[in-house]
């Protein structure tokens, strides 16, 4: 079990206050994912556009290390992901992606999904 939360808000709204509200939502789901929690947010580059955020609580199953925490982002930070599921053939997919030169820093299926 994990908990997932997200938010999107217009430029007129107070971003730090809304990030705090998302944090409260994530904290309220602690019992769904007691192993870790996190969130990531984005604002338009000009500082005047819409903002968005995602967060999660995690029940560690496959990769128990901190490297498996969510939200998980690509090394360049372009993409981030939270999800609640399990990719049963992630080891095979990881091997295939590894042969194509994709580096991995965790043993999680989340990282495989993000890389794919």
mmCIF file of C-alpha atoms in Angstrom:
data_model
loop_
_atom_site.group_PDB
_atom_site.id
_atom_site.type_symbol
_atom_site.label_atom_id
_atom_site.label_comp_id
_atom_site.label_asym_id
_atom_site.label_seq_id
_atom_site.Cartn_x
_atom_site.Cartn_y
_atom_site.Cartn_z
ATOM 1 C CA UNK A 1 0.000 0.000 0.000
ATOM 2 C CA UNK A 2 1.141 3.546 -0.735
ATOM 3 C CA UNK A 3 -0.459 6.959 -0.699
ATOM 4 C CA UNK A 4 -0.366 9.390 -3.624
ATOM 5 C CA UNK A 5 -1.297 13.070 -3.686
ATOM 6 C CA UNK A 6 -1.112 15.759 -6.320
ATOM 7 C CA UNK A 7 -2.011 19.365 -6.883
ATOM 8 C CA UNK A 8 -2.097 21.938 -9.644
ATOM 9 C CA UNK A 9 -2.673 25.634 -9.076
ATOM 10 C CA UNK A 10 -2.918 28.896 -10.943
ATOM 11 C CA UNK A 11 -0.292 31.655 -10.875
ATOM 12 C CA UNK A 12 -2.364 33.806 -8.538
ATOM 13 C CA UNK A 13 -2.142 31.309 -5.674
ATOM 14 C CA UNK A 14 0.475 31.217 -2.928
ATOM 15 C CA UNK A 15 2.817 28.367 -3.987
ATOM 16 C CA UNK A 16 4.546 27.832 -0.601
ATOM 17 C CA UNK A 17 1.163 27.651 1.160
ATOM 18 C CA UNK A 18 -0.132 25.100 -1.343
ATOM 19 C CA UNK A 19 3.049 23.017 -1.074
ATOM 20 C CA UNK A 20 2.470 22.999 2.697
ATOM 21 C CA UNK A 21 -1.112 21.789 2.157
ATOM 22 C CA UNK A 22 0.180 18.980 -0.059
ATOM 23 C CA UNK A 23 2.659 18.068 2.670
ATOM 24 C CA UNK A 24 -0.217 17.876 5.177
ATOM 25 C CA UNK A 25 -2.108 15.576 2.788
ATOM 26 C CA UNK A 26 0.910 13.308 2.479
ATOM 27 C CA UNK A 27 1.357 13.230 6.254
ATOM 28 C CA UNK A 28 -2.290 12.234 6.665
ATOM 29 C CA UNK A 29 -1.573 9.109 4.587
ATOM 30 C CA UNK A 30 1.402 7.996 6.702
ATOM 31 C CA UNK A 31 -0.343 4.741 7.649
ATOM 32 C CA UNK A 32 -0.537 3.804 3.936
ATOM 33 C CA UNK A 33 3.204 4.121 3.464
ATOM 34 C CA UNK A 34 5.156 4.292 6.702
ATOM 35 C CA UNK A 35 8.641 3.766 5.199
ATOM 36 C CA UNK A 36 9.154 7.171 3.573
ATOM 37 C CA UNK A 37 7.408 10.190 2.109
ATOM 38 C CA UNK A 38 8.295 12.924 -0.315
ATOM 39 C CA UNK A 39 7.074 15.467 -2.786
ATOM 40 C CA UNK A 40 8.320 17.420 -5.776
ATOM 41 C CA UNK A 41 6.890 20.562 -7.362
ATOM 42 C CA UNK A 42 7.327 22.570 -10.531
ATOM 43 C CA UNK A 43 6.568 26.161 -11.438
ATOM 44 C CA UNK A 44 6.691 27.661 -14.905
ATOM 45 C CA UNK A 45 10.171 28.927 -15.699
ATOM 46 C CA UNK A 46 9.031 32.527 -15.961
ATOM 47 C CA UNK A 47 7.599 32.305 -12.449
ATOM 48 C CA UNK A 48 4.179 33.464 -13.664
ATOM 49 C CA UNK A 49 2.655 30.229 -14.935
ATOM 50 C CA UNK A 50 0.842 27.336 -13.386
ATOM 51 C CA UNK A 51 2.485 25.161 -10.746
ATOM 52 C CA UNK A 52 2.068 21.462 -10.044
ATOM 53 C CA UNK A 53 3.225 19.013 -7.388
ATOM 54 C CA UNK A 54 3.119 15.291 -6.688
ATOM 55 C CA UNK A 55 3.875 13.429 -3.516
ATOM 56 C CA UNK A 56 3.673 10.020 -1.968
ATOM 57 C CA UNK A 57 4.056 7.860 1.074
ATOM 58 C CA UNK A 58 5.865 4.597 0.543
ATOM 59 C CA UNK A 59 5.549 1.078 1.805
ATOM 60 C CA UNK A 60 8.912 -0.319 0.680
ATOM 61 C CA UNK A 61 8.569 -3.759 -0.901
ATOM 62 C CA UNK A 62 11.163 -4.302 -3.646
ATOM 63 C CA UNK A 63 13.978 -1.848 -2.890
ATOM 64 C CA UNK A 64 14.090 -1.171 0.825
ATOM 65 C CA UNK A 65 16.902 1.393 0.517
ATOM 66 C CA UNK A 66 16.501 5.176 0.303
ATOM 67 C CA UNK A 67 17.361 4.888 -3.423
ATOM 68 C CA UNK A 68 13.848 3.521 -4.030
ATOM 69 C CA UNK A 69 12.025 6.528 -2.585
ATOM 70 C CA UNK A 70 9.292 8.311 -4.470
ATOM 71 C CA UNK A 71 8.752 10.696 -6.082
ATOM 72 C CA UNK A 72 11.571 9.463 -8.262
ATOM 73 C CA UNK A 73 13.063 11.692 -10.931
ATOM 74 C CA UNK A 74 15.248 11.127 -13.960
ATOM 75 C CA UNK A 75 18.880 12.172 -13.454
ATOM 76 C CA UNK A 76 18.287 15.376 -15.434
ATOM 77 C CA UNK A 77 15.127 16.175 -13.424
ATOM 78 C CA UNK A 78 12.964 16.399 -16.528
ATOM 79 C CA UNK A 79 10.543 13.652 -15.477
ATOM 80 C CA UNK A 80 9.272 12.619 -12.059
ATOM 81 C CA UNK A 81 6.997 9.771 -11.101
ATOM 82 C CA UNK A 82 4.932 8.401 -8.255
ATOM 83 C CA UNK A 83 2.905 5.260 -8.645
ATOM 84 C CA UNK A 84 1.431 2.417 -6.680
ATOM 85 C CA UNK A 85 1.974 -0.880 -8.380
ATOM 86 C CA UNK A 86 4.458 -3.587 -9.155
ATOM 87 C CA UNK A 87 6.077 -4.465 -12.445
ATOM 88 C CA UNK A 88 6.500 -8.210 -12.208
ATOM 89 C CA UNK A 89 9.027 -8.449 -15.057
ATOM 90 C CA UNK A 90 11.061 -5.400 -14.028
ATOM 91 C CA UNK A 91 14.260 -7.453 -13.671
ATOM 92 C CA UNK A 92 14.091 -8.542 -17.306
ATOM 93 C CA UNK A 93 13.217 -5.015 -18.430
ATOM 94 C CA UNK A 94 16.080 -3.612 -16.351
ATOM 95 C CA UNK A 95 18.510 -6.070 -17.974
ATOM 96 C CA UNK A 96 17.283 -5.080 -21.442
ATOM 97 C CA UNK A 97 17.579 -1.357 -20.705
ATOM 98 C CA UNK A 98 21.013 -1.952 -19.149
ATOM 99 C CA UNK A 99 22.200 -3.587 -22.365
ATOM 100 C CA UNK A 100 21.131 -0.386 -24.134
ATOM 101 C CA UNK A 101 23.345 1.616 -21.793
ATOM 102 C CA UNK A 102 20.752 2.875 -19.314
ATOM 103 C CA UNK A 103 22.363 3.253 -15.866
ATOM 104 C CA UNK A 104 20.467 2.387 -12.675
ATOM 105 C CA UNK A 105 21.091 3.525 -9.110
ATOM 106 C CA UNK A 106 18.422 1.503 -7.294
ATOM 107 C CA UNK A 107 16.881 -1.939 -7.346
ATOM 108 C CA UNK A 108 13.347 -0.624 -7.750
ATOM 109 C CA UNK A 109 10.773 -1.246 -10.423
ATOM 110 C CA UNK A 110 9.937 2.464 -10.221
ATOM 111 C CA UNK A 111 13.314 3.382 -11.654
ATOM 112 C CA UNK A 112 12.817 0.840 -14.459
ATOM 113 C CA UNK A 113 9.435 2.362 -15.306
ATOM 114 C CA UNK A 114 10.882 5.850 -15.269
ATOM 115 C CA UNK A 115 13.818 4.838 -17.493
ATOM 116 C CA UNK A 116 11.572 3.007 -19.953
#
